[in-house]
Amino acid sequence: MEQRCVSVSTLSSGSHVLHFADGSTYEADLVIGADGIRSVIREFVPGRPTSLVYSNTVAYRSVISPEALKAVKTDMLRPLCWIGKDKVSVVKSISDDLLIEYYLAYHIISSSGKPEVASNTEKMNLVVFSTNSTVPIGSENVPLPWAKPASQEELLHEFSQAGWGKDANIILKEMKNPSKWYLHFLYPPLSSYVRERVVLVGDAAHAMLPYLGSGAGQGFEDVYALCTLLGDARARKCYLDNALKAYDSIRVAHANMVQKRSTLMGDIVEKRGPGGGTTPQIRDQLKDIYHPIWHHDLKREVNRAVASVYGPRGAL
């Protein structure tokens, strides 16, 4: 059975009612909005329409065979970074899988591509990004659908003046049947992920741009924090409001920081960073950008939140 939620309302008892497109309803003590970037539940939390905006970036995606990239001469099995005038490309390997990331930028059109292939598969996923930085973010409304087929001619024309070199051109020319994705994110970010007994997780709470590759990870952190708070052996309905308050107190600041840094990362690698676009400037700006993400002690933070709700024993 598939049902599409269209709104949430509150009863005098404090419970919430989910309203579905087919006219049906469902009453619940707690509503968890995990309904993605175009979240319906999100609108309830601030009590007003939220700003899901077009980032002025499109992503072209294609799936090819790894054999098609045999002509690429660059050693892509070790971390590499090329930075030239108005462009930057990054390559890195992760364990036994091969992850190739290209961040390519130039003047008005700023671009990055991410082909991804596991060593034991026969297909490769390629993505290249193009940004128009001449117009303000949110100034253009893109009609649905936000993902649709595109021609290879359009793709090659988009990047025809980039001057990225032979290897990048080989990758672009192998993207025979690309799809085109209009990237949106939540701007400005929400100041709270909770209202009454409705709580947001993942893209519903903090939809972000992909430059740090951390959006899904923040969703996992949301769920870990919420499940730990609600799944404690001492949890009872009378603790629900305090548990949601504790969740909000730890997740909003951190996830919104990651969202902000994701946007900043795009600006830096596309030479729009606040510190300038020379090679030393870019290197300096990127030096610690992942530190508060990779070194965030989530478990300790969540255990403190649990203790604040149920007492000092912490999570079981």
PDB file of C-alpha atoms in Angstrom:
ATOM      1  CA  MET A   1       0.000   0.000   0.000  1.00  0.00           C
ATOM      2  CA  GLU A   2       1.319   3.440  -0.929  1.00  0.00           C
ATOM      3  CA  GLN A   3       0.028   6.652   0.614  1.00  0.00           C
ATOM      4  CA  ARG A   4       1.261  10.206   0.127  1.00  0.00           C
ATOM      5  CA  CYS A   5       1.183  12.457   3.186  1.00  0.00           C
ATOM      6  CA  VAL A   6      -0.011  15.976   2.375  1.00  0.00           C
ATOM      7  CA  SER A   7      -0.147  17.653   5.806  1.00  0.00           C
ATOM      8  CA  VAL A   8       0.075  17.296   9.596  1.00  0.00           C
ATOM      9  CA  SER A   9      -2.274  18.721  12.202  1.00  0.00           C
ATOM     10  CA  THR A  10      -2.460  18.713  16.003  1.00  0.00           C
ATOM     11  CA  LEU A  11      -5.294  17.498  18.226  1.00  0.00           C
ATOM     12  CA  SER A  12      -6.219  19.089  21.552  1.00  0.00           C
ATOM     13  CA  SER A  13      -4.861  15.937  23.211  1.00  0.00           C
ATOM     14  CA  GLY A  14      -1.391  16.710  21.897  1.00  0.00           C
ATOM     15  CA  SER A  15      -1.409  13.877  19.391  1.00  0.00           C
ATOM     16  CA  HIS A  16      -0.856  14.552  15.706  1.00  0.00           C
ATOM     17  CA  VAL A  17      -2.871  13.569  12.654  1.00  0.00           C
ATOM     18  CA  LEU A  18      -1.262  12.688   9.344  1.00  0.00           C
ATOM     19  CA  HIS A  19      -3.452  13.558   6.366  1.00  0.00           C
ATOM     20  CA  PHE A  20      -2.985  11.589   3.129  1.00  0.00           C
ATOM     21  CA  ALA A  21      -3.806  12.377  -0.473  1.00  0.00           C
ATOM     22  CA  ASP A  22      -6.478   9.675  -0.629  1.00  0.00           C
ATOM     23  CA  GLY A  23      -8.419  11.356   2.203  1.00  0.00           C
ATOM     24  CA  SER A  24      -7.349   8.923   4.902  1.00  0.00           C
ATOM     25  CA  THR A  25      -5.807   9.991   8.207  1.00  0.00           C
ATOM     26  CA  TYR A  26      -3.648   8.440  10.911  1.00  0.00           C
ATOM     27  CA  GLU A  27      -3.261   9.579  14.516  1.00  0.00           C
ATOM     28  CA  ALA A  28       0.141   9.292  16.186  1.00  0.00           C
ATOM     29  CA  ASP A  29       1.858  10.301  19.427  1.00  0.00           C
ATOM     30  CA  LEU A  30       5.065  11.039  17.506  1.00  0.00           C
ATOM     31  CA  VAL A  31       5.701  11.933  13.861  1.00  0.00           C
ATOM     32  CA  ILE A  32       9.202  11.493  12.406  1.00  0.00           C
ATOM     33  CA  GLY A  33       9.641  13.341   9.140  1.00  0.00           C
ATOM     34  CA  ALA A  34      12.141  11.369   7.077  1.00  0.00           C
ATOM     35  CA  ASP A  35      10.495  12.270   3.781  1.00  0.00           C
ATOM     36  CA  GLY A  36      13.490  13.725   1.993  1.00  0.00           C
ATOM     37  CA  ILE A  37      14.418  16.976   0.347  1.00  0.00           C
ATOM     38  CA  ARG A  38      10.841  17.775  -0.754  1.00  0.00           C
ATOM     39  CA  SER A  39       9.508  17.015   2.711  1.00  0.00           C
ATOM     40  CA  VAL A  40       5.840  17.662   3.488  1.00  0.00           C
ATOM     41  CA  ILE A  41       6.403  17.205   7.218  1.00  0.00           C
ATOM     42  CA  ARG A  42       9.061  19.973   7.173  1.00  0.00           C
ATOM     43  CA  GLU A  43       6.456  22.685   6.617  1.00  0.00           C
ATOM     44  CA  PHE A  44       4.835  21.908   9.987  1.00  0.00           C
ATOM     45  CA  VAL A  45       7.983  22.452  12.050  1.00  0.00           C
ATOM     46  CA  PRO A  46       8.619  26.190  11.474  1.00  0.00           C
ATOM     47  CA  GLY A  47       4.910  26.795  10.918  1.00  0.00           C
ATOM     48  CA  ARG A  48       5.597  28.559   7.626  1.00  0.00           C
ATOM     49  CA  PRO A  49       6.833  27.685   4.115  1.00  0.00           C
ATOM     50  CA  THR A  50      10.535  26.842   4.119  1.00  0.00           C
ATOM     51  CA  SER A  51      13.085  27.906   1.535  1.00  0.00           C
ATOM     52  CA  LEU A  52      14.126  24.962  -0.593  1.00  0.00           C
ATOM     53  CA  VAL A  53      16.064  26.780  -3.307  1.00  0.00           C
ATOM     54  CA  TYR A  54      17.810  25.994  -6.560  1.00  0.00           C
ATOM     55  CA  SER A  55      21.567  26.227  -6.057  1.00  0.00           C
ATOM     56  CA  ASN A  56      22.290  27.298  -9.664  1.00  0.00           C
ATOM     57  CA  THR A  57      24.101  23.967 -10.068  1.00  0.00           C
ATOM     58  CA  VAL A  58      23.170  21.110 -12.382  1.00  0.00           C
ATOM     59  CA  ALA A  59      24.626  17.614 -12.265  1.00  0.00           C
ATOM     60  CA  TYR A  60      24.953  15.462 -15.376  1.00  0.00           C
ATOM     61  CA  ARG A  61      25.023  11.731 -14.620  1.00  0.00           C
ATOM     62  CA  SER A  62      25.812   8.685 -16.719  1.00  0.00           C
ATOM     63  CA  VAL A  63      26.638   4.994 -16.218  1.00  0.00           C
ATOM     64  CA  ILE A  64      29.376   3.404 -18.337  1.00  0.00           C
ATOM     65  CA  SER A  65      31.724   0.431 -18.387  1.00  0.00           C
ATOM     66  CA  PRO A  66      35.130   0.911 -16.684  1.00  0.00           C
ATOM     67  CA  GLU A  67      36.675  -0.369 -19.908  1.00  0.00           C
ATOM     68  CA  ALA A  68      35.700   2.935 -21.524  1.00  0.00           C
ATOM     69  CA  LEU A  69      38.248   4.794 -19.384  1.00  0.00           C
ATOM     70  CA  LYS A  70      41.272   2.657 -20.195  1.00  0.00           C
ATOM     71  CA  ALA A  71      42.708   5.504 -22.244  1.00  0.00           C
ATOM     72  CA  VAL A  72      42.916   7.727 -19.136  1.00  0.00           C
ATOM     73  CA  LYS A  73      46.626   8.043 -18.327  1.00  0.00           C
ATOM     74  CA  THR A  74      46.359   9.626 -14.892  1.00  0.00           C
ATOM     75  CA  ASP A  75      47.186   7.357 -11.952  1.00  0.00           C
ATOM     76  CA  MET A  76      43.828   7.370 -10.195  1.00  0.00           C
ATOM     77  CA  LEU A  77      44.731   4.808  -7.513  1.00  0.00           C
ATOM     78  CA  ARG A  78      46.304   7.389  -5.207  1.00  0.00           C
ATOM     79  CA  PRO A  79      45.026  10.735  -3.900  1.00  0.00           C
ATOM     80  CA  LEU A  80      45.781  13.462  -6.432  1.00  0.00           C
ATOM     81  CA  CYS A  81      44.866  17.094  -6.868  1.00  0.00           C
ATOM     82  CA  TRP A  82      45.511  19.279  -9.896  1.00  0.00           C
ATOM     83  CA  ILE A  83      44.922  23.012  -9.603  1.00  0.00           C
ATOM     84  CA  GLY A  84      45.357  25.333 -12.555  1.00  0.00           C
ATOM     85  CA  LYS A  85      43.929  28.651 -13.608  1.00  0.00           C
ATOM     86  CA  ASP A  86      40.176  28.558 -12.912  1.00  0.00           C
ATOM     87  CA  LYS A  87      40.001  24.768 -12.500  1.00  0.00           C
ATOM     88  CA  VAL A  88      40.715  22.080  -9.945  1.00  0.00           C
ATOM     89  CA  SER A  89      40.443  18.291 -10.094  1.00  0.00           C
ATOM     90  CA  VAL A  90      40.653  15.775  -7.263  1.00  0.00           C
ATOM     91  CA  VAL A  91      41.217  12.005  -7.407  1.00  0.00           C
ATOM     92  CA  LYS A  92      41.252   9.594  -4.486  1.00  0.00           C
ATOM     93  CA  SER A  93      41.062   5.866  -3.813  1.00  0.00           C
ATOM     94  CA  ILE A  94      39.040   4.316  -0.993  1.00  0.00           C
ATOM     95  CA  SER A  95      40.070   0.781   0.144  1.00  0.00           C
ATOM     96  CA  ASP A  96      39.491  -1.758  -2.626  1.00  0.00           C
ATOM     97  CA  ASP A  97      36.980   0.434  -4.401  1.00  0.00           C
ATOM     98  CA  LEU A  98      37.923   3.190  -6.782  1.00  0.00           C
ATOM     99  CA  LEU A  99      36.406   6.589  -6.189  1.00  0.00           C
ATOM    100  CA  ILE A 100      37.348   9.232  -8.704  1.00  0.00           C
ATOM    101  CA  GLU A 101      36.330  12.790  -7.989  1.00  0.00           C
ATOM    102  CA  TYR A 102      36.832  15.676 -10.359  1.00  0.00           C
ATOM    103  CA  TYR A 103      36.113  19.198  -9.219  1.00  0.00           C
ATOM    104  CA  LEU A 104      36.532  21.327 -12.318  1.00  0.00           C
ATOM    105  CA  ALA A 105      35.768  25.030 -12.290  1.00  0.00           C
ATOM    106  CA  TYR A 106      36.138  27.955 -14.620  1.00  0.00           C
ATOM    107  CA  HIS A 107      34.814  31.538 -14.578  1.00  0.00           C
ATOM    108  CA  ILE A 108      30.996  31.561 -14.839  1.00  0.00           C
ATOM    109  CA  ILE A 109      30.600  27.817 -15.206  1.00  0.00           C
ATOM    110  CA  SER A 110      32.031  25.901 -12.267  1.00  0.00           C
ATOM    111  CA  SER A 111      32.053  22.152 -12.559  1.00  0.00           C
ATOM    112  CA  SER A 112      32.998  18.947 -10.816  1.00  0.00           C
ATOM    113  CA  GLY A 113      32.579  15.339 -11.754  1.00  0.00           C
ATOM    114  CA  LYS A 114      32.475  12.179  -9.740  1.00  0.00           C
ATOM    115  CA  PRO A 115      32.848   8.853 -11.515  1.00  0.00           C
ATOM    116  CA  GLU A 116      32.550   6.039  -9.030  1.00  0.00           C
ATOM    117  CA  VAL A 117      33.362   2.377  -9.555  1.00  0.00           C
ATOM    118  CA  ALA A 118      33.765  -0.629  -7.288  1.00  0.00           C
ATOM    119  CA  SER A 119      36.526  -3.004  -8.297  1.00  0.00           C
ATOM    120  CA  ASN A 120      34.147  -5.962  -8.465  1.00  0.00           C
ATOM    121  CA  THR A 121      31.483  -4.357 -10.667  1.00  0.00           C
ATOM    122  CA  GLU A 122      31.124  -3.869 -14.398  1.00  0.00           C
ATOM    123  CA  LYS A 123      29.589  -0.410 -14.341  1.00  0.00           C
ATOM    124  CA  MET A 124      30.852   3.040 -13.486  1.00  0.00           C
ATOM    125  CA  ASN A 125      28.760   5.962 -12.273  1.00  0.00           C
ATOM    126  CA  LEU A 126      29.872   9.354 -13.619  1.00  0.00           C
ATOM    127  CA  VAL A 127      28.693  12.767 -12.441  1.00  0.00           C
ATOM    128  CA  VAL A 128      29.799  16.258 -13.539  1.00  0.00           C
ATOM    129  CA  PHE A 129      28.536  19.493 -12.027  1.00  0.00           C
ATOM    130  CA  SER A 130      28.098  22.916 -13.620  1.00  0.00           C
ATOM    131  CA  THR A 131      27.283  26.092 -11.665  1.00  0.00           C
ATOM    132  CA  ASN A 132      26.143  29.492 -12.880  1.00  0.00           C
ATOM    133  CA  SER A 133      27.564  31.851 -10.262  1.00  0.00           C
ATOM    134  CA  THR A 134      26.416  35.055 -12.005  1.00  0.00           C
ATOM    135  CA  VAL A 135      22.922  35.033 -10.478  1.00  0.00           C
ATOM    136  CA  PRO A 136      21.918  34.992  -6.781  1.00  0.00           C
ATOM    137  CA  ILE A 137      21.021  31.658  -5.205  1.00  0.00           C
ATOM    138  CA  GLY A 138      17.257  31.267  -5.055  1.00  0.00           C
ATOM    139  CA  SER A 139      16.567  33.753  -7.842  1.00  0.00           C
ATOM    140  CA  GLU A 140      15.466  31.048 -10.283  1.00  0.00           C
ATOM    141  CA  ASN A 141      12.547  28.669  -9.813  1.00  0.00           C
ATOM    142  CA  VAL A 142      13.025  25.348 -11.593  1.00  0.00           C
ATOM    143  CA  PRO A 143       9.814  23.513 -12.528  1.00  0.00           C
ATOM    144  CA  LEU A 144       9.486  19.809 -11.847  1.00  0.00           C
ATOM    145  CA  PRO A 145      10.878  17.352 -12.676  1.00  0.00           C
ATOM    146  CA  TRP A 146      14.270  18.214 -11.205  1.00  0.00           C
ATOM    147  CA  ALA A 147      15.836  15.220 -12.940  1.00  0.00           C
ATOM    148  CA  LYS A 148      15.395  14.521 -16.653  1.00  0.00           C
ATOM    149  CA  PRO A 149      17.250  13.109 -19.664  1.00  0.00           C
ATOM    150  CA  ALA A 150      19.850  15.272 -21.390  1.00  0.00           C
ATOM    151  CA  SER A 151      21.771  14.863 -24.625  1.00  0.00           C
ATOM    152  CA  GLN A 152      25.497  14.268 -24.875  1.00  0.00           C
ATOM    153  CA  GLU A 153      25.625  17.271 -27.196  1.00  0.00           C
ATOM    154  CA  GLU A 154      24.306  19.496 -24.397  1.00  0.00           C
ATOM    155  CA  LEU A 155      26.815  18.029 -21.950  1.00  0.00           C
ATOM    156  CA  LEU A 156      29.804  18.537 -24.253  1.00  0.00           C
ATOM    157  CA  HIS A 157      28.675  22.044 -25.165  1.00  0.00           C
ATOM    158  CA  GLU A 158      28.355  22.953 -21.471  1.00  0.00           C
ATOM    159  CA  PHE A 159      32.012  22.092 -20.877  1.00  0.00           C
ATOM    160  CA  SER A 160      33.478  22.818 -24.314  1.00  0.00           C
ATOM    161  CA  GLN A 161      35.499  25.855 -23.155  1.00  0.00           C
ATOM    162  CA  ALA A 162      36.786  24.392 -19.892  1.00  0.00           C
ATOM    163  CA  GLY A 163      40.197  23.381 -21.195  1.00  0.00           C
ATOM    164  CA  TRP A 164      40.563  20.593 -18.642  1.00  0.00           C
ATOM    165  CA  GLY A 165      42.950  18.387 -20.594  1.00  0.00           C
ATOM    166  CA  LYS A 166      42.821  15.032 -22.337  1.00  0.00           C
ATOM    167  CA  ASP A 167      41.840  12.758 -19.446  1.00  0.00           C
ATOM    168  CA  ALA A 168      38.855  14.877 -18.405  1.00  0.00           C
ATOM    169  CA  ASN A 169      37.713  15.102 -22.031  1.00  0.00           C
ATOM    170  CA  ILE A 170      37.857  11.310 -22.358  1.00  0.00           C
ATOM    171  CA  ILE A 171      35.536  10.997 -19.358  1.00  0.00           C
ATOM    172  CA  LEU A 172      33.090  13.571 -20.720  1.00  0.00           C
ATOM    173  CA  LYS A 173      32.972  11.951 -24.154  1.00  0.00           C
ATOM    174  CA  GLU A 174      32.103   8.585 -22.622  1.00  0.00           C
ATOM    175  CA  MET A 175      28.973   9.993 -20.986  1.00  0.00           C
ATOM    176  CA  LYS A 176      26.733   8.916 -23.876  1.00  0.00           C
ATOM    177  CA  ASN A 177      23.241   9.200 -22.347  1.00  0.00           C
ATOM    178  CA  PRO A 178      23.432  11.572 -19.382  1.00  0.00           C
ATOM    179  CA  SER A 179      20.610  12.622 -17.101  1.00  0.00           C
ATOM    180  CA  LYS A 180      20.436  16.170 -15.781  1.00  0.00           C
ATOM    181  CA  TRP A 181      19.739  16.964 -12.110  1.00  0.00           C
ATOM    182  CA  TYR A 182      18.904  20.441 -10.769  1.00  0.00           C
ATOM    183  CA  LEU A 183      20.453  20.574  -7.298  1.00  0.00           C
ATOM    184  CA  HIS A 184      18.418  22.171  -4.516  1.00  0.00           C
ATOM    185  CA  PHE A 185      19.147  22.732  -0.845  1.00  0.00           C
ATOM    186  CA  LEU A 186      17.555  24.280   2.245  1.00  0.00           C
ATOM    187  CA  TYR A 187      18.453  27.964   2.439  1.00  0.00           C
ATOM    188  CA  PRO A 188      18.369  29.494   4.953  1.00  0.00           C
ATOM    189  CA  PRO A 189      18.672  26.464   7.253  1.00  0.00           C
ATOM    190  CA  LEU A 190      16.062  25.633   9.877  1.00  0.00           C
ATOM    191  CA  SER A 191      16.611  26.924  13.404  1.00  0.00           C
ATOM    192  CA  SER A 192      14.872  23.876  14.882  1.00  0.00           C
ATOM    193  CA  TYR A 193      14.097  20.334  13.743  1.00  0.00           C
ATOM    194  CA  VAL A 194      11.301  19.851  16.293  1.00  0.00           C
ATOM    195  CA  ARG A 195       7.872  21.317  16.895  1.00  0.00           C
ATOM    196  CA  GLU A 196       5.583  19.777  19.477  1.00  0.00           C
ATOM    197  CA  ARG A 197       5.956  16.040  18.803  1.00  0.00           C
ATOM    198  CA  VAL A 198       6.990  16.280  15.168  1.00  0.00           C
ATOM    199  CA  VAL A 199      10.708  15.801  14.469  1.00  0.00           C
ATOM    200  CA  LEU A 200      12.758  15.940  11.270  1.00  0.00           C
ATOM    201  CA  VAL A 201      15.728  13.814  10.197  1.00  0.00           C
ATOM    202  CA  GLY A 202      17.956  13.689   7.107  1.00  0.00           C
ATOM    203  CA  ASP A 203      17.273  15.842   4.074  1.00  0.00           C
ATOM    204  CA  ALA A 204      13.919  16.848   5.525  1.00  0.00           C
ATOM    205  CA  ALA A 205      15.881  18.652   8.254  1.00  0.00           C
ATOM    206  CA  HIS A 206      19.014  19.886   6.495  1.00  0.00           C
ATOM    207  CA  ALA A 207      19.088  19.262   2.732  1.00  0.00           C
ATOM    208  CA  MET A 208      22.570  20.271   1.605  1.00  0.00           C
ATOM    209  CA  LEU A 209      24.834  20.396  -1.434  1.00  0.00           C
ATOM    210  CA  PRO A 210      27.055  17.362  -2.120  1.00  0.00           C
ATOM    211  CA  TYR A 211      30.529  18.926  -2.077  1.00  0.00           C
ATOM    212  CA  LEU A 212      31.552  17.380   1.257  1.00  0.00           C
ATOM    213  CA  GLY A 213      29.803  14.069   0.600  1.00  0.00           C
ATOM    214  CA  SER A 214      28.335  14.333   4.110  1.00  0.00           C
ATOM    215  CA  GLY A 215      24.573  14.727   3.631  1.00  0.00           C
ATOM    216  CA  ALA A 216      23.712  11.050   4.044  1.00  0.00           C
ATOM    217  CA  GLY A 217      26.117  10.775   6.968  1.00  0.00           C
ATOM    218  CA  GLN A 218      24.307  13.560   8.791  1.00  0.00           C
ATOM    219  CA  GLY A 219      21.049  11.682   8.248  1.00  0.00           C
ATOM    220  CA  PHE A 220      22.568   8.595   9.872  1.00  0.00           C
ATOM    221  CA  GLU A 221      23.742  10.731  12.786  1.00  0.00           C
ATOM    222  CA  ASP A 222      20.214  12.140  13.193  1.00  0.00           C
ATOM    223  CA  VAL A 223      18.731   8.663  13.310  1.00  0.00           C
ATOM    224  CA  TYR A 224      21.384   7.363  15.716  1.00  0.00           C
ATOM    225  CA  ALA A 225      20.765  10.252  18.101  1.00  0.00           C
ATOM    226  CA  LEU A 226      16.972   9.987  17.915  1.00  0.00           C
ATOM    227  CA  CYS A 227      16.879   6.191  18.241  1.00  0.00           C
ATOM    228  CA  THR A 228      19.268   6.258  21.194  1.00  0.00           C
ATOM    229  CA  LEU A 229      17.184   8.868  22.977  1.00  0.00           C
ATOM    230  CA  LEU A 230      13.869   7.142  22.291  1.00  0.00           C
ATOM    231  CA  GLY A 231      15.196   3.598  22.669  1.00  0.00           C
ATOM    232  CA  ASP A 232      16.675   3.958  26.132  1.00  0.00           C
ATOM    233  CA  ALA A 233      15.386   1.299  28.510  1.00  0.00           C
ATOM    234  CA  ARG A 234      13.997   4.025  30.783  1.00  0.00           C
ATOM    235  CA  ALA A 235      12.058   5.780  28.007  1.00  0.00           C
ATOM    236  CA  ARG A 236       8.380   6.449  28.677  1.00  0.00           C
ATOM    237  CA  LYS A 237       5.831   8.673  26.990  1.00  0.00           C
ATOM    238  CA  CYS A 238       6.224  11.234  29.770  1.00  0.00           C
ATOM    239  CA  TYR A 239       9.867  11.725  28.685  1.00  0.00           C
ATOM    240  CA  LEU A 240       9.062  12.258  25.003  1.00  0.00           C
ATOM    241  CA  ASP A 241       9.087  16.056  24.979  1.00  0.00           C
ATOM    242  CA  ASN A 242      12.402  16.230  26.824  1.00  0.00           C
ATOM    243  CA  ALA A 243      13.931  13.604  24.522  1.00  0.00           C
ATOM    244  CA  LEU A 244      12.950  15.609  21.450  1.00  0.00           C
ATOM    245  CA  LYS A 245      14.303  18.782  23.027  1.00  0.00           C
ATOM    246  CA  ALA A 246      17.606  17.010  23.703  1.00  0.00           C
ATOM    247  CA  TYR A 247      17.734  15.767  20.096  1.00  0.00           C
ATOM    248  CA  ASP A 248      17.159  19.282  18.813  1.00  0.00           C
ATOM    249  CA  SER A 249      19.824  20.727  21.107  1.00  0.00           C
ATOM    250  CA  ILE A 250      22.590  18.543  19.648  1.00  0.00           C
ATOM    251  CA  ARG A 251      21.626  18.026  16.013  1.00  0.00           C
ATOM    252  CA  VAL A 252      20.668  21.484  14.742  1.00  0.00           C
ATOM    253  CA  ALA A 253      23.997  23.187  15.404  1.00  0.00           C
ATOM    254  CA  HIS A 254      26.110  20.336  14.068  1.00  0.00           C
ATOM    255  CA  ALA A 255      24.112  19.396  10.958  1.00  0.00           C
ATOM    256  CA  ASN A 256      23.621  23.043   9.990  1.00  0.00           C
ATOM    257  CA  MET A 257      27.376  23.563  10.342  1.00  0.00           C
ATOM    258  CA  VAL A 258      27.992  20.684   7.934  1.00  0.00           C
ATOM    259  CA  GLN A 259      25.421  22.097   5.521  1.00  0.00           C
ATOM    260  CA  LYS A 260      27.152  25.503   5.609  1.00  0.00           C
ATOM    261  CA  ARG A 261      30.564  23.934   5.055  1.00  0.00           C
ATOM    262  CA  SER A 262      29.230  21.912   2.128  1.00  0.00           C
ATOM    263  CA  THR A 263      28.266  25.134   0.393  1.00  0.00           C
ATOM    264  CA  LEU A 264      31.610  26.689   1.338  1.00  0.00           C
ATOM    265  CA  MET A 265      33.469  23.684  -0.079  1.00  0.00           C
ATOM    266  CA  GLY A 266      31.793  24.246  -3.441  1.00  0.00           C
ATOM    267  CA  ASP A 267      32.761  27.904  -3.381  1.00  0.00           C
ATOM    268  CA  ILE A 268      36.384  27.068  -2.544  1.00  0.00           C
ATOM    269  CA  VAL A 269      36.951  24.381  -5.189  1.00  0.00           C
ATOM    270  CA  GLU A 270      35.170  26.535  -7.768  1.00  0.00           C
ATOM    271  CA  LYS A 271      37.399  29.507  -6.903  1.00  0.00           C
ATOM    272  CA  ARG A 272      34.728  31.610  -5.236  1.00  0.00           C
ATOM    273  CA  GLY A 273      36.081  31.037  -1.723  1.00  0.00           C
ATOM    274  CA  PRO A 274      36.423  33.931   0.731  1.00  0.00           C
ATOM    275  CA  GLY A 275      40.184  33.435   0.901  1.00  0.00           C
ATOM    276  CA  GLY A 276      40.830  33.770  -2.820  1.00  0.00           C
ATOM    277  CA  GLY A 277      41.451  31.338  -5.655  1.00  0.00           C
ATOM    278  CA  THR A 278      45.187  30.845  -5.903  1.00  0.00           C
ATOM    279  CA  THR A 279      46.638  27.403  -5.268  1.00  0.00           C
ATOM    280  CA  PRO A 280      48.082  28.296  -1.825  1.00  0.00           C
ATOM    281  CA  GLN A 281      44.840  30.033  -0.850  1.00  0.00           C
ATOM    282  CA  ILE A 282      42.695  27.050  -1.846  1.00  0.00           C
ATOM    283  CA  ARG A 283      45.036  24.647  -0.067  1.00  0.00           C
ATOM    284  CA  ASP A 284      44.843  26.743   3.101  1.00  0.00           C
ATOM    285  CA  GLN A 285      41.041  26.965   2.993  1.00  0.00           C
ATOM    286  CA  LEU A 286      40.635  23.204   2.518  1.00  0.00           C
ATOM    287  CA  LYS A 287      43.162  22.240   5.189  1.00  0.00           C
ATOM    288  CA  ASP A 288      40.753  21.706   8.110  1.00  0.00           C
ATOM    289  CA  ILE A 289      37.373  21.785   6.401  1.00  0.00           C
ATOM    290  CA  TYR A 290      36.575  18.143   7.276  1.00  0.00           C
ATOM    291  CA  HIS A 291      37.978  18.237  10.819  1.00  0.00           C
ATOM    292  CA  PRO A 292      34.750  19.033  12.749  1.00  0.00           C
ATOM    293  CA  ILE A 293      32.921  16.376  10.709  1.00  0.00           C
ATOM    294  CA  TRP A 294      35.384  13.503  10.908  1.00  0.00           C
ATOM    295  CA  HIS A 295      36.398  14.193  14.516  1.00  0.00           C
ATOM    296  CA  HIS A 296      32.966  14.870  15.957  1.00  0.00           C
ATOM    297  CA  ASP A 297      32.396  12.585  18.968  1.00  0.00           C
ATOM    298  CA  LEU A 298      28.756  11.784  18.265  1.00  0.00           C
ATOM    299  CA  LYS A 299      28.516   8.925  20.756  1.00  0.00           C
ATOM    300  CA  ARG A 300      29.740  11.068  23.626  1.00  0.00           C
ATOM    301  CA  GLU A 301      27.413  13.899  22.653  1.00  0.00           C
ATOM    302  CA  VAL A 302      24.403  11.567  22.438  1.00  0.00           C
ATOM    303  CA  ASN A 303      25.222   9.902  25.754  1.00  0.00           C
ATOM    304  CA  ARG A 304      25.278  13.313  27.404  1.00  0.00           C
ATOM    305  CA  ALA A 305      21.884  14.083  25.859  1.00  0.00           C
ATOM    306  CA  VAL A 306      20.507  10.777  27.145  1.00  0.00           C
ATOM    307  CA  ALA A 307      21.810  11.549  30.623  1.00  0.00           C
ATOM    308  CA  SER A 308      20.142  14.964  30.518  1.00  0.00           C
ATOM    309  CA  VAL A 309      16.786  13.279  29.886  1.00  0.00           C
ATOM    310  CA  TYR A 310      16.913  10.104  31.968  1.00  0.00           C
ATOM    311  CA  GLY A 311      19.749  10.569  34.421  1.00  0.00           C
ATOM    312  CA  PRO A 312      23.498   9.914  34.560  1.00  0.00           C
ATOM    313  CA  ARG A 313      23.423   6.229  33.650  1.00  0.00           C
ATOM    314  CA  GLY A 314      23.368   7.167  29.942  1.00  0.00           C
ATOM    315  CA  ALA A 315      22.335   4.941  27.045  1.00  0.00           C
ATOM    316  CA  LEU A 316      22.122   1.205  27.583  1.00  0.00           C
TER     317      LEU A 316
END
